mmCIF file of C-alpha atoms in Angstrom:
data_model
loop_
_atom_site.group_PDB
_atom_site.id
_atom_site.type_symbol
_atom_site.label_atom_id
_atom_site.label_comp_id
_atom_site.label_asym_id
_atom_site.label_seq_id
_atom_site.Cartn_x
_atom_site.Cartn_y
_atom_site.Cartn_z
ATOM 1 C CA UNK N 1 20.884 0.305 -14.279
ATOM 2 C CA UNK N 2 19.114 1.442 -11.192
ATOM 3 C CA UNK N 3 17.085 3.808 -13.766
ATOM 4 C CA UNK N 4 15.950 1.230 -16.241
ATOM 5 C CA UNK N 5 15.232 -0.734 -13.273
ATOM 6 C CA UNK N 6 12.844 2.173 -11.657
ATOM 7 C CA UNK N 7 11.214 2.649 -15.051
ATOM 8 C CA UNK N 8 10.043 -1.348 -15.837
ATOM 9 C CA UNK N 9 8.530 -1.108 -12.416
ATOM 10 C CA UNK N 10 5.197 0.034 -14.113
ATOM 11 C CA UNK N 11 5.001 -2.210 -16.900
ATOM 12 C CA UNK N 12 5.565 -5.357 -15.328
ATOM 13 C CA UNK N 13 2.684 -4.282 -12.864
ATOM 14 C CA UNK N 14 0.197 -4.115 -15.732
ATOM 15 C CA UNK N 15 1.854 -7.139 -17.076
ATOM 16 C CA UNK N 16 1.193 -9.156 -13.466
ATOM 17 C CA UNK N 17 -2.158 -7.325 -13.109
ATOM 18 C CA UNK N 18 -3.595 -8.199 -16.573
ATOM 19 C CA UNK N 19 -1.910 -12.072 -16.520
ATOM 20 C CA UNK N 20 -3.755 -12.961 -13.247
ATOM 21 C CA UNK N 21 -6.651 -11.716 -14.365
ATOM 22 C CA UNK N 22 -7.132 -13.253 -18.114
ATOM 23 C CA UNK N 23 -6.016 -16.503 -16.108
ATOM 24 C CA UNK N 24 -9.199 -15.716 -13.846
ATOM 25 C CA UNK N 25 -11.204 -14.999 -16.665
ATOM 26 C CA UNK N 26 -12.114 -11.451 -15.646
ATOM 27 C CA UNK N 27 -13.864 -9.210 -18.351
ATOM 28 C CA UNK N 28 -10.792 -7.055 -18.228
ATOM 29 C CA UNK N 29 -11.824 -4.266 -20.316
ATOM 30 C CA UNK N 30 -15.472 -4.381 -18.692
ATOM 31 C CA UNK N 31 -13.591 -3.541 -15.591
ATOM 32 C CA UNK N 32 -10.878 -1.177 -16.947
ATOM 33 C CA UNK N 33 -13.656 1.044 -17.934
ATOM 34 C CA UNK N 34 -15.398 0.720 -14.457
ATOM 35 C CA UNK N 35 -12.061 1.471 -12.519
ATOM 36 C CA UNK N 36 -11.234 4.420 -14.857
ATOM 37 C CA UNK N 37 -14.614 6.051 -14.733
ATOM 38 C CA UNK N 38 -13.701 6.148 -10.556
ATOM 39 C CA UNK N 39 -10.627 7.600 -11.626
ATOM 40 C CA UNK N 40 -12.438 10.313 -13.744
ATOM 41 C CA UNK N 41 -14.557 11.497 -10.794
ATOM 42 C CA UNK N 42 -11.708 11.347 -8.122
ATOM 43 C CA UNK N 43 -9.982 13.857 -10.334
ATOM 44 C CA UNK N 44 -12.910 15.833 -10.993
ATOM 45 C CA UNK N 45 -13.894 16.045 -7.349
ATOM 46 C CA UNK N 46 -10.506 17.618 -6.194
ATOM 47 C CA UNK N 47 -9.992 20.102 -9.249
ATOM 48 C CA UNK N 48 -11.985 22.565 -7.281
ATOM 49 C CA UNK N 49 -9.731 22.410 -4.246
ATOM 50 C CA UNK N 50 -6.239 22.663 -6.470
ATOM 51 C CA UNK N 51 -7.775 25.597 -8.617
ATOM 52 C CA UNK N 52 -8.173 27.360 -5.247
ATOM 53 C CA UNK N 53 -4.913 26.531 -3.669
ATOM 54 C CA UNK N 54 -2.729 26.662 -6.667
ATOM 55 C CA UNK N 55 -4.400 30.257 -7.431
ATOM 56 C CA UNK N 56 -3.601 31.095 -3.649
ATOM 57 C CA UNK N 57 0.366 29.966 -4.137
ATOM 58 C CA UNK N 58 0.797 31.361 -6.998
ATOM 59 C CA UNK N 59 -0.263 34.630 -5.998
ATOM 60 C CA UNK N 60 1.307 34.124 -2.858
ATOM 61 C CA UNK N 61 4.783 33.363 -4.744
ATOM 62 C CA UNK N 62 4.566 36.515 -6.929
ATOM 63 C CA UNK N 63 4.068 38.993 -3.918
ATOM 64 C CA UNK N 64 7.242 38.356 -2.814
ATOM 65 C CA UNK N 65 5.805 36.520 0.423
ATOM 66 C CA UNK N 66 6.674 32.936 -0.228
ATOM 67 C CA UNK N 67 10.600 34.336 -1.100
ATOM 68 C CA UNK N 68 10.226 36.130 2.414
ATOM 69 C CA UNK N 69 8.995 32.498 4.166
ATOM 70 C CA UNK N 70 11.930 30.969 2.648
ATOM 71 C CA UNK N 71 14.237 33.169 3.790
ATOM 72 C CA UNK N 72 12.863 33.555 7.451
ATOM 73 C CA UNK N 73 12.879 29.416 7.318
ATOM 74 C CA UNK N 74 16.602 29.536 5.903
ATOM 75 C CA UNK N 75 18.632 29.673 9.142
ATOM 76 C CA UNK N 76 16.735 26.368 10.137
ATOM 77 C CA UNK N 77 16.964 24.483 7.026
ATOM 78 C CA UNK N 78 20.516 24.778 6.330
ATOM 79 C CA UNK N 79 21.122 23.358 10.040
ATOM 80 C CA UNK N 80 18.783 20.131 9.376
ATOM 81 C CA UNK N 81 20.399 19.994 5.785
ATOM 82 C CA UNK N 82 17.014 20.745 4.046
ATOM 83 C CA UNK N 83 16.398 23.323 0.333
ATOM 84 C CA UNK N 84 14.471 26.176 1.973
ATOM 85 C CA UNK N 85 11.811 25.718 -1.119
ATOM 86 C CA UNK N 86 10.813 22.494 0.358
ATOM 87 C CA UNK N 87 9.876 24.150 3.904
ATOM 88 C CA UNK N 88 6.263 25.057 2.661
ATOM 89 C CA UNK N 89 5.492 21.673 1.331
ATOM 90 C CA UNK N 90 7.191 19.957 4.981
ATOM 91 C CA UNK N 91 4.564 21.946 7.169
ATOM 92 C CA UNK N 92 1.374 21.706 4.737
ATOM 93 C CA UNK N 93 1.734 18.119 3.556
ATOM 94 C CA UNK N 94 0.733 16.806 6.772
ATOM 95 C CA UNK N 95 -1.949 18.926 6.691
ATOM 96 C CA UNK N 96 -3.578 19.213 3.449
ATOM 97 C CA UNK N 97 -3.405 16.599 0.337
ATOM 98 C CA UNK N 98 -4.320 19.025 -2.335
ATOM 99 C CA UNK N 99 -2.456 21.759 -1.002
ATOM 100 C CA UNK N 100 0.542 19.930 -1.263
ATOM 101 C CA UNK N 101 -0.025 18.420 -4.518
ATOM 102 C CA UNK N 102 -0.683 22.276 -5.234
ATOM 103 C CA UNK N 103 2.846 23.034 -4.186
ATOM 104 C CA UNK N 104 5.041 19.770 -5.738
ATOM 105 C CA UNK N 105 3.193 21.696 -9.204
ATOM 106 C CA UNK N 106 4.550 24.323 -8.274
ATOM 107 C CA UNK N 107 7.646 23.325 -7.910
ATOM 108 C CA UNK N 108 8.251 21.040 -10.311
ATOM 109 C CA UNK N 109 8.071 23.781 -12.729
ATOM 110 C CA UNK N 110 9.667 27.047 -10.716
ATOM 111 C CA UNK N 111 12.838 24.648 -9.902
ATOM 112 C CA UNK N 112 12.598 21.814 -12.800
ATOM 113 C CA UNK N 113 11.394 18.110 -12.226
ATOM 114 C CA UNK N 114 14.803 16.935 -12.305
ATOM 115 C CA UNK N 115 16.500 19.098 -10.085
ATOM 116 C CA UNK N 116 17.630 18.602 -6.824
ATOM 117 C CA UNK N 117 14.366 20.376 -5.193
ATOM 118 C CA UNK N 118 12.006 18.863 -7.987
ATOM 119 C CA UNK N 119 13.094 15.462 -6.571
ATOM 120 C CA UNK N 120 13.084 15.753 -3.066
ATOM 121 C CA UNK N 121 9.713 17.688 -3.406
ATOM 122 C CA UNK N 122 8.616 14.310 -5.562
ATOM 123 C CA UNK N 123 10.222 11.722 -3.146
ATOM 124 C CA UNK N 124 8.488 13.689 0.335
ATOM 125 C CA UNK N 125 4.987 13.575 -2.186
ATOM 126 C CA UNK N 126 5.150 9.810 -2.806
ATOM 127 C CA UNK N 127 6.029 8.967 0.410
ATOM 128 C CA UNK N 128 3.821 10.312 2.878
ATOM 129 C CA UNK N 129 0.029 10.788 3.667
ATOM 130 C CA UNK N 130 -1.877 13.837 4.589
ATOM 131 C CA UNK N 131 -1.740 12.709 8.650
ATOM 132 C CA UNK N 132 -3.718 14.681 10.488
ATOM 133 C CA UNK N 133 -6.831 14.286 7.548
ATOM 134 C CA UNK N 134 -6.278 10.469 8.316
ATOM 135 C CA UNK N 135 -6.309 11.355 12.520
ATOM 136 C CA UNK N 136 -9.835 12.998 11.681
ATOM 137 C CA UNK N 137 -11.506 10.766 9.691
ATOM 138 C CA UNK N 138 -10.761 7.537 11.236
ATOM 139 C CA UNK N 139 -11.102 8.732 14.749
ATOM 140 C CA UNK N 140 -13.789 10.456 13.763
ATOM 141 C CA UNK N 141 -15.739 7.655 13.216
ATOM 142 C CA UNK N 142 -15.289 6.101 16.122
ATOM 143 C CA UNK N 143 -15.796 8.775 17.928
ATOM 144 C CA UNK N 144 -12.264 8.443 20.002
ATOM 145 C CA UNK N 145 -11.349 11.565 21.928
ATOM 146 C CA UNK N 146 -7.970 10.371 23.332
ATOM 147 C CA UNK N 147 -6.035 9.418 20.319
ATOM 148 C CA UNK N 148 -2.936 8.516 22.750
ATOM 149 C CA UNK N 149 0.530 8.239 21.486
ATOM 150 C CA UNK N 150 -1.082 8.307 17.675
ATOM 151 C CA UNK N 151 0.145 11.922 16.987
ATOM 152 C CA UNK N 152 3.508 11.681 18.017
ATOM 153 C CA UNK N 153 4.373 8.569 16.535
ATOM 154 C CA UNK N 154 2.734 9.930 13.209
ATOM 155 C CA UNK N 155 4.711 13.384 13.237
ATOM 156 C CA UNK N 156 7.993 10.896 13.692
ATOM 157 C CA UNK N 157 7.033 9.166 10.795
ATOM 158 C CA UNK N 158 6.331 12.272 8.897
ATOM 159 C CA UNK N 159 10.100 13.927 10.056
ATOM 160 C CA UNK N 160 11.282 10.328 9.135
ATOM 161 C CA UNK N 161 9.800 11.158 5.872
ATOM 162 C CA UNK N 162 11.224 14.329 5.588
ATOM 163 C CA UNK N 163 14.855 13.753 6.550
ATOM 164 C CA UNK N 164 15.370 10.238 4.694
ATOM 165 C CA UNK N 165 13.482 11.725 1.675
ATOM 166 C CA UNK N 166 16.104 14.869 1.645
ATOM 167 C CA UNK N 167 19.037 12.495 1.871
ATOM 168 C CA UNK N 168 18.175 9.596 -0.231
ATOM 169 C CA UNK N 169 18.009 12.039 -3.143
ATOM 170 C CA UNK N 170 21.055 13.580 -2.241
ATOM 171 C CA UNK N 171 22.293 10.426 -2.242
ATOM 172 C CA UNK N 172 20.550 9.030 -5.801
ATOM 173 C CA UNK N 173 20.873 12.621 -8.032
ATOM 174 C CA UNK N 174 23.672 13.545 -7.557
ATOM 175 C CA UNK G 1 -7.604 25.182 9.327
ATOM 176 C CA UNK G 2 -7.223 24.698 5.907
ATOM 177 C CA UNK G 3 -9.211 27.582 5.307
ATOM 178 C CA UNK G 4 -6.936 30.055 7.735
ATOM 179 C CA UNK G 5 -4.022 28.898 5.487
ATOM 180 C CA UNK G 6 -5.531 29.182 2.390
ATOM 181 C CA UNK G 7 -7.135 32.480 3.846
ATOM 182 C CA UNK G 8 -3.601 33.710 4.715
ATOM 183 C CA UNK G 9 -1.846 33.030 1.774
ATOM 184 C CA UNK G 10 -4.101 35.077 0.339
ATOM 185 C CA UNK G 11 -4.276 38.140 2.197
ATOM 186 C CA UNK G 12 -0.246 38.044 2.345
ATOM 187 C CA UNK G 13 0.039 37.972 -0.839
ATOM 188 C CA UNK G 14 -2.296 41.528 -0.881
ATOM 189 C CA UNK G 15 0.259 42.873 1.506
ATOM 190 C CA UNK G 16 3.456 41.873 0.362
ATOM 191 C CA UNK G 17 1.813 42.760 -3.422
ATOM 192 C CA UNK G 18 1.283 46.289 -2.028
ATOM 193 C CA UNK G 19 5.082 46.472 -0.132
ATOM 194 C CA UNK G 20 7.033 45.033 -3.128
ATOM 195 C CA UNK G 21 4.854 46.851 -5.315
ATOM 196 C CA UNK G 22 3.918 43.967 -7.288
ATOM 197 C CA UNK G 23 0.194 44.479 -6.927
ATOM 198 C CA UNK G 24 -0.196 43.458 -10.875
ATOM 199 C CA UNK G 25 1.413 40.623 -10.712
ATOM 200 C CA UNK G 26 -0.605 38.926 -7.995
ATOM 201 C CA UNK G 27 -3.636 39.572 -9.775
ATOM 202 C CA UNK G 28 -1.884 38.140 -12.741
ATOM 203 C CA UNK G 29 -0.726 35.322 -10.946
ATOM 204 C CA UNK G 30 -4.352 34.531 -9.897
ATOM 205 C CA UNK G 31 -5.685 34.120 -13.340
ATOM 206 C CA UNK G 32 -2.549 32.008 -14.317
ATOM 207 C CA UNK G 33 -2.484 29.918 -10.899
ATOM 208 C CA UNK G 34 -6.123 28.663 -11.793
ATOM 209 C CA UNK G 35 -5.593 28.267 -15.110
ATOM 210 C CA UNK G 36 -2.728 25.855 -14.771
ATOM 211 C CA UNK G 37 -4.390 23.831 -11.384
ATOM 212 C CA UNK G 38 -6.602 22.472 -14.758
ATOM 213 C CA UNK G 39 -3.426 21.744 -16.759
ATOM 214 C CA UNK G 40 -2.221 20.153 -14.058
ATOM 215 C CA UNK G 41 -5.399 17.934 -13.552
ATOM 216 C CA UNK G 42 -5.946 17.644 -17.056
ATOM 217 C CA UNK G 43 -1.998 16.288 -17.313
ATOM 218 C CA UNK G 44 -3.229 14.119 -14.585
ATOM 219 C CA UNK G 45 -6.276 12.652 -16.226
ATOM 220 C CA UNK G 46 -4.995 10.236 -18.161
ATOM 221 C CA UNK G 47 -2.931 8.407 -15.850
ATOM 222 C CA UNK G 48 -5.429 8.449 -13.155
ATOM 223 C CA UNK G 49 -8.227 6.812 -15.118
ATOM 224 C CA UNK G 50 -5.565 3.858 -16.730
ATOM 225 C CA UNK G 51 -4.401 3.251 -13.262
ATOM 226 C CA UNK G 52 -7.541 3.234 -11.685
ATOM 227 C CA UNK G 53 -8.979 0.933 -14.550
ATOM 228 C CA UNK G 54 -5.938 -1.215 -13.793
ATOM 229 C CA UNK G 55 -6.451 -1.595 -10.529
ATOM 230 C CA UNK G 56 -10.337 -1.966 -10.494
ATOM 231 C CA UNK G 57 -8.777 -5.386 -12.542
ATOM 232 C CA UNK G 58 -6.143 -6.491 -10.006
ATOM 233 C CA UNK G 59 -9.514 -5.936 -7.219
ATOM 234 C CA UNK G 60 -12.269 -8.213 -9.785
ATOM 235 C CA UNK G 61 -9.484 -10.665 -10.356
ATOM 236 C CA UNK G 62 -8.601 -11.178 -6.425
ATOM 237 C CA UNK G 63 -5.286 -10.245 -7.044
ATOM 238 C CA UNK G 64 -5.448 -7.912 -3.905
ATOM 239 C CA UNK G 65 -6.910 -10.445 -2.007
ATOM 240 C CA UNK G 66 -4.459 -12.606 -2.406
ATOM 241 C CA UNK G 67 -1.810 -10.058 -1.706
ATOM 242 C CA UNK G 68 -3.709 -9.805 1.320
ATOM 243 C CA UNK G 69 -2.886 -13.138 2.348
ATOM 244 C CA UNK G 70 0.581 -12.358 1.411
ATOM 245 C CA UNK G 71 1.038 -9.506 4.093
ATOM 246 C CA UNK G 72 -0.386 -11.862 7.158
ATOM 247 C CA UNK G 73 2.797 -12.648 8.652
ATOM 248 C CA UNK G 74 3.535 -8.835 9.369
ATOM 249 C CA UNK G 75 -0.043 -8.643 10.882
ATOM 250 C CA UNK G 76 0.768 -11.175 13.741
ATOM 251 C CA UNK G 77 4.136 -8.735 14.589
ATOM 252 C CA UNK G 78 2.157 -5.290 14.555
ATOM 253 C CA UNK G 79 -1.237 -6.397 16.147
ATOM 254 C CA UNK G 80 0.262 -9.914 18.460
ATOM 255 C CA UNK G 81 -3.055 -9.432 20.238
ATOM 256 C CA UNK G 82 -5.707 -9.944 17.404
ATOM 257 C CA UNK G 83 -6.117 -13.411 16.691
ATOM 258 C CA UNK G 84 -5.726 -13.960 13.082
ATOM 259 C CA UNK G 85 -9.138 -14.247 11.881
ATOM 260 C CA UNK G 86 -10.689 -11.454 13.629
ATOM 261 C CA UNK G 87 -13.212 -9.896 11.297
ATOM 262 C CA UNK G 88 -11.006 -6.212 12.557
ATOM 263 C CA UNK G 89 -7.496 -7.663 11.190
ATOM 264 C CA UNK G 90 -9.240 -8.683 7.808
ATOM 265 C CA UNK G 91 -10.448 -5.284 7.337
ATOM 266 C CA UNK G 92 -7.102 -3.751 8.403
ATOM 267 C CA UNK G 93 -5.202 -5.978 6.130
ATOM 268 C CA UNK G 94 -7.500 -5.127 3.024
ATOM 269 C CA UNK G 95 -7.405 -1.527 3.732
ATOM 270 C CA UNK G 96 -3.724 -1.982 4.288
ATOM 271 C CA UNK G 97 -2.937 -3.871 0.616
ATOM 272 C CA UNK G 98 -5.732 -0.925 -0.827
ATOM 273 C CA UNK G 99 -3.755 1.709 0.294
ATOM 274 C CA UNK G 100 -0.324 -0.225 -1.044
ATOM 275 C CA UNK G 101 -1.764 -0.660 -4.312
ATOM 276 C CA UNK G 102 -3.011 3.287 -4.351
ATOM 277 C CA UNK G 103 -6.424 1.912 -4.488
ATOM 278 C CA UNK G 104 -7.628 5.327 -2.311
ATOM 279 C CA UNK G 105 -11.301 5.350 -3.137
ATOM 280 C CA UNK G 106 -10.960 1.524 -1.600
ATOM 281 C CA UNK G 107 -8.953 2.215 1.400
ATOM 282 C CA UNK G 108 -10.699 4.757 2.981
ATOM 283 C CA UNK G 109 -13.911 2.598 3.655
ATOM 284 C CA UNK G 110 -12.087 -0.253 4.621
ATOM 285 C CA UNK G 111 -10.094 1.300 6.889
ATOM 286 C CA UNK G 112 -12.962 3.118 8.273
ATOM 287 C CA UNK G 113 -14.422 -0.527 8.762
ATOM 288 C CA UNK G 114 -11.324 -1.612 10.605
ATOM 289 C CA UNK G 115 -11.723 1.139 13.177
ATOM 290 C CA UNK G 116 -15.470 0.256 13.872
ATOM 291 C CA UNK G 117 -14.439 -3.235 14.177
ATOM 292 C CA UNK G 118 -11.850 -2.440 16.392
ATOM 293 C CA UNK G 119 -14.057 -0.080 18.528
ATOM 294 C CA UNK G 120 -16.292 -3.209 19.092
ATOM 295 C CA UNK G 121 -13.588 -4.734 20.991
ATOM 296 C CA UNK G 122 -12.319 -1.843 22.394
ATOM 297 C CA UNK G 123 -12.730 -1.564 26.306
ATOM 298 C CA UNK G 124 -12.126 2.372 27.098
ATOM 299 C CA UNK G 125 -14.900 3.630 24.079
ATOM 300 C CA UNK G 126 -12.813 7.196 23.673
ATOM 301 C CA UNK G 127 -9.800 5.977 24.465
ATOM 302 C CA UNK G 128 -7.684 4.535 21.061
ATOM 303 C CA UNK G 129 -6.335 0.994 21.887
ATOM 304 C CA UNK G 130 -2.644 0.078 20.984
ATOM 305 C CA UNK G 131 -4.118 -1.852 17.851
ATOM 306 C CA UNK G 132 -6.122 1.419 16.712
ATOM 307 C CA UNK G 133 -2.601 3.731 17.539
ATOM 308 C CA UNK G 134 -0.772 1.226 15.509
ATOM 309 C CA UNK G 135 -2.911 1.130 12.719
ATOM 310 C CA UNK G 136 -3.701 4.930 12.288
ATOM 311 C CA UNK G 137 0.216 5.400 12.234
ATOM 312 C CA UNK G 138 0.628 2.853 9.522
ATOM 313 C CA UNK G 139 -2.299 4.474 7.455
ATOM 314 C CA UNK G 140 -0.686 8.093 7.919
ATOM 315 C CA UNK G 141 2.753 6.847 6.704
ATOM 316 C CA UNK G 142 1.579 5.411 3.740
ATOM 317 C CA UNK G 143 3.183 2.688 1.701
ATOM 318 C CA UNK G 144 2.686 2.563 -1.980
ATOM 319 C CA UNK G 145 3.872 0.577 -4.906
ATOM 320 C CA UNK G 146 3.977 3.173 -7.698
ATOM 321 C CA UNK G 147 3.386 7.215 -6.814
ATOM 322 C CA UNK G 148 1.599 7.681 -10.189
ATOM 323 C CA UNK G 149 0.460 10.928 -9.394
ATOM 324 C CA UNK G 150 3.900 12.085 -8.855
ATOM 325 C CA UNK G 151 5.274 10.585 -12.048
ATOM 326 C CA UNK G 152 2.655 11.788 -14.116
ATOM 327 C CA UNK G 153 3.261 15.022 -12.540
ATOM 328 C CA UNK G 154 6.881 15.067 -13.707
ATOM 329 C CA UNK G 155 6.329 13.579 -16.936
ATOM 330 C CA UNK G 156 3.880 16.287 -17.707
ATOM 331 C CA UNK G 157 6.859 19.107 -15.835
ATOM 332 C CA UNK G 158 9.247 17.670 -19.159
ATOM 333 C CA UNK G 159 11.332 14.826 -16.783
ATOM 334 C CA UNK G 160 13.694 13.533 -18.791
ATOM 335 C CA UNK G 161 12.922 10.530 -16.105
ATOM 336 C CA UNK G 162 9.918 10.427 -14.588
ATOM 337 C CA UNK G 163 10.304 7.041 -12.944
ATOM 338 C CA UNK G 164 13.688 7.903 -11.623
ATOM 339 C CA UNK G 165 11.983 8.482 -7.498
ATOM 340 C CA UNK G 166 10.187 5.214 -7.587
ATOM 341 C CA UNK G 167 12.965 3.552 -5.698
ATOM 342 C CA UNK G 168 13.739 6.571 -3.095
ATOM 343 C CA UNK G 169 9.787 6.485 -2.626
ATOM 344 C CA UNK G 170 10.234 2.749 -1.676
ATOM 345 C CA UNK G 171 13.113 3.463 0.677
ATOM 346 C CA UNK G 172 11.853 6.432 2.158
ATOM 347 C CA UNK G 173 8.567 5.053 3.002
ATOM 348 C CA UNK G 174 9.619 2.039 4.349
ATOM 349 C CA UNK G 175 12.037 4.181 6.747
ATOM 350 C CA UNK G 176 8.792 6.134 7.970
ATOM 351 C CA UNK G 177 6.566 3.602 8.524
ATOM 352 C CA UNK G 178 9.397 1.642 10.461
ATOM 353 C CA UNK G 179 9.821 4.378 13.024
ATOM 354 C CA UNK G 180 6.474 5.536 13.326
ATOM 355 C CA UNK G 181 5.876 1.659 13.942
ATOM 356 C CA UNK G 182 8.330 1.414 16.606
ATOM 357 C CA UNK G 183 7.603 4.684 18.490
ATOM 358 C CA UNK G 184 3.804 3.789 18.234
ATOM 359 C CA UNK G 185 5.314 0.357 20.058
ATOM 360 C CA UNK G 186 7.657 1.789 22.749
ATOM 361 C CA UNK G 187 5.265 4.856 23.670
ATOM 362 C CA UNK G 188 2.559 1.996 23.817
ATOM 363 C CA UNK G 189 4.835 0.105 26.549
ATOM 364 C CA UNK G 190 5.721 2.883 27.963
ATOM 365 C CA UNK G 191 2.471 4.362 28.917
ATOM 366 C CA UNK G 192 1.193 1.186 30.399
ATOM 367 C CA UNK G 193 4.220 0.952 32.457
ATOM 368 C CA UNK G 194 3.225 4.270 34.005
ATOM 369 C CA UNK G 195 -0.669 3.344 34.503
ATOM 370 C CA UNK G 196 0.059 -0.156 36.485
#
């Protein structure tokens, strides 16, 4: 039920978004092919940054260091209930948007999409930001040099993140 | 600092080649690690240009403005000090539904607008105000309706169901926005406490 649910999700989207808008009279398709040209260069514009970083992780995996990370991370993981192989994507995602989309790839088809790691390493993906890229840019431009209590109270999002995301799908895939 | 990670995986992986002896594969694994970043994107093309069509609809059709309108009551709670038609909490709601509806390429400039809206009314010029804390926080927690990326990503891994993390991505964000909304609140109160 719950599944079937989770899958209509996207149709009935396109079904709302397309409604409203023939009731509006927008040119749909007109702007279909605006939107998805956007889409085209977004991709385009990080495919150099993933070739890098998913060159760099993979060669990184088959050296043996990422097993040797894993296992140096192990001790703490099992206490705070966490798979080892999602350590790296916990302390980069925060960090770096690509590089973690570099490692849910990586993932998702070392450990299998629907295995326990493949979904917590999806769940942690869709449901955080790359924080301290955000910090930058917005304070950035406002040129704030006290950001206050901003960095904590991001970080305890992100461990919120972390922790629910981990449960939840020990919870739901069972 | 991306470039000392990315600079350190790389030069571990020389060293740990050379003590594990697996020299050949990491050279191997370079040529096979950049060849599949572009099946990756490539698996990702296709979804990203049909959702960002879609959504480039839902924005000419004022369907995101009116879901603006829709998240106004949750404004008043988060920034009680803005009055509600500041030209700042319009561009914080916008960016806000943006980033809900994974319109990215939208969000960012709106949100950037926000903050220079809010550093017109900001008295301490490189000091963040409670509004700007609160609304950073919300923007690096991210809600989103549908993590297409992700689901593309596992449709193209062989998922036999894709979909199935939609609803642990709801529940999951929602957790992490609500506490990094209340400690942005309480750490708020408490510093003032301190400074008077």
């Amino acid at each position: 039920m719950l599944h079937s649910l989770s899958a209509s999700v996207m149709p009935v989207i396109f079904l709302i978004i397309i409604g409203f808008a023939m009731i509006k009279k927008v040119d749909i398709f007109d702007a279909f092919l605006c939107g998805a040209k956007d889409g085209l260069k977004s991709l385009f514009s990080i495919l150099p940054a993933l070739v890098g970083l998913i060159a760099a992780i993979s060669m990184f995996r088959a050296s043996g260091a990422l097993e040797f990370l894993t296992t140096l991370l192990s001790p703490v993981t099992r206490l705070l209930g966490i798979p080892a192989q999602i350590m790296p994507l916990a302390l980069l995602r925060p960090v770096s948007g690509s590089g973690a989309l570099a490692i849910v790839g990586d993932l998702l088809t070392s450990a299998g999409p629907d295995s326990m790691v493949g979904h917590i390493a999806s769940v942690i993906m869709g449901s955080t930001e790359t924080t301290f890229y955000t910090l930058a840019v917005y304070y950035g431009a406002v040129k704030i040099k006290n950001s206050r209590h901003s960095v904590p109270a991001a970080l305890c999002a992100d461990l919120t993140g972390l922790f629910v995301g981990t449960w939840i799908c020990y919870l739901f895939f069972r | 600092m991306m470039g000392y990670i990315w600079g350190g995986m790389v030069i571990a992986a020389f060293f740990f080649g050379i003590a594990n002896g697996q020299l050949q594969s990491v050279a191997e694994a370079a040529l096979s690690g950049a060849e599949s970043a572009v099946t990756m994107a490539f698996s990702l093309l296709g979804m990203m240009c049909f959702w960002s069509g879609m959504l480039e609809i839902a924005k000419r059709s004022g369907l995101t403005d009116w879901l603006a309108r829709l998240i106004r009551p949750l404004t008043k709670i988060l920034f009680p000090k803005l009055s509600p038609d500041s030209p700042a909490l319009r561009a914080m709601v916008m960016n806000m539904t943006a980033n809900f509806l994974g319109l990215s390429n939208a969000a960012t400039p709106l949100g950037l607008a926000a903050m220079h809206e809010l550093d017109k009314i900001n008295p301490n010029k490189d000091t963040a105000s409670d509004e700007m804390c609160m609304f950073v926080v919300i923007n690096t927690a991210s809600i989103s309706l549908l993590p297409t990326t992700v689901i593309t990503m596992r449709a193209a891994a062989g998922s036999i169901d894709p979909f199935s993390i939609i609803l642990p991505v709801w529940i999951c964000s929602i957790c992490s926005v609500t506490v990094g909304v209340i400690v942005a609140k309480y750490l708020s109160r408490r510093n003032k406490r301190r400074r008077f």
